[in-house]
Amino acid sequence: MAERTGPFWDGVEGRAPKPRAAQTLGLEVVAVDPEAGTIELSFEAVEDWTNPAGNVLGAFVAAMLYDVVGPALLATLEPDEFQSTLELGVHFLRPVRPGRLTGRGRVAHRRGDLAHLEGSLHDPDGATVATATATARVIPLAEARDAV
Amino acid sequence: MAERTGPFWDGVEGRAPKPRAAQTLGLEVVAVDPEAGTIELSFEAVEDWTNPAGNVLGAFVAAMLYDVVGPALLATLEPDEFQSTLELGVHFLRPVRPGRLTGRGRVAHRRGDLAHLEGSLHDPDGATVATATATARVIPLAEARDAV
């Protein structure tokens, strides 16, 4: 396979620092299949994200899922492209405790510059704790600063 | 007005520590009107939440909006009640820079234990950077540990 470059692969392969937001979420890329449009990542949910009941606040569950679906698309793009998530919908299924979580993302459909993305988040027992769908637009990397 | 107690008011009025997730998001309650079901909060978006373009990753925009809509409902509840957000939908409208952001939340409709919530997030110029809707359930406070 030809060497892949661009913002996603440079970060994954250590040629660029990991984005600060990804570091904050404890994100690690576990496996990626750009041809299939699928990705698996892990996150480290910390005590600083918990509510008074000791569960990870859904705020951070949503944050992790945003950073599941975006990378699924990003991994499929050209080096001079980037992606902009236009909307994200999250369903919260089970309480989440701090610790390692697994995220699985997928480009479900792409037509032109618009993509429909799906993701899920799983606890160490394999239970699905939350699911997400998103709509994203492929944009020129040079426009990333002005994109949502 | 009678003294209000419970997890929301105890945190707002300093009788209980602020939830760790709220601290992490730099959340401050600016104004709350439980009768109207409205709330205004501020957040401090930090560099640790940014993408390589220097914008706040939408992950944390979604996280802030989760903690806008939930408190709007929480402020209206009895001391022995809590709320569980079942689903959250976020639309991302404008790029977001680190700094202080204002969140406005509202209980748009409540029927029995289900509530429909709305929220928006605004930059220092007053521009709306993102909007959210959510469905939440009112639950007994004693069940918070097992709720999403």
Tab-separated table of C-alpha atoms in Angstrom, chain B residues 1 7 13 15 26-27 40 46 51 57 61-62 79 96-97 112 115 120 144:
chain	number	residue	atom	x	y	z
B	1	MET	CA	-39.085	32.123	47.608
B	7	PRO	CA	-28.418	18.199	43.636
B	13	GLU	CA	-25.516	27.677	46.110
B	15	ARG	CA	-23.691	23.530	49.740
B	26	GLY	CA	-15.645	25.458	33.259
B	27	LEU	CA	-19.405	25.659	33.871
B	40	GLU	CA	-28.129	30.652	31.214
B	46	VAL	CA	-9.701	25.645	26.585
B	51	ASN	CA	-8.279	20.557	16.620
B	57	LEU	CA	-13.479	20.394	18.416
B	61	VAL	CA	-19.246	21.861	21.700
B	62	ALA	CA	-21.585	18.871	22.018
B	79	PRO	CA	-34.929	17.620	45.683
B	96	VAL	CA	-15.613	28.041	17.823
B	97	ARG	CA	-12.436	29.556	19.292
B	112	GLY	CA	-45.187	13.230	32.725
B	115	ALA	CA	-39.162	16.379	28.743
B	120	SER	CA	-27.886	26.974	22.172
B	144	ALA	CA	-29.073	8.118	39.256
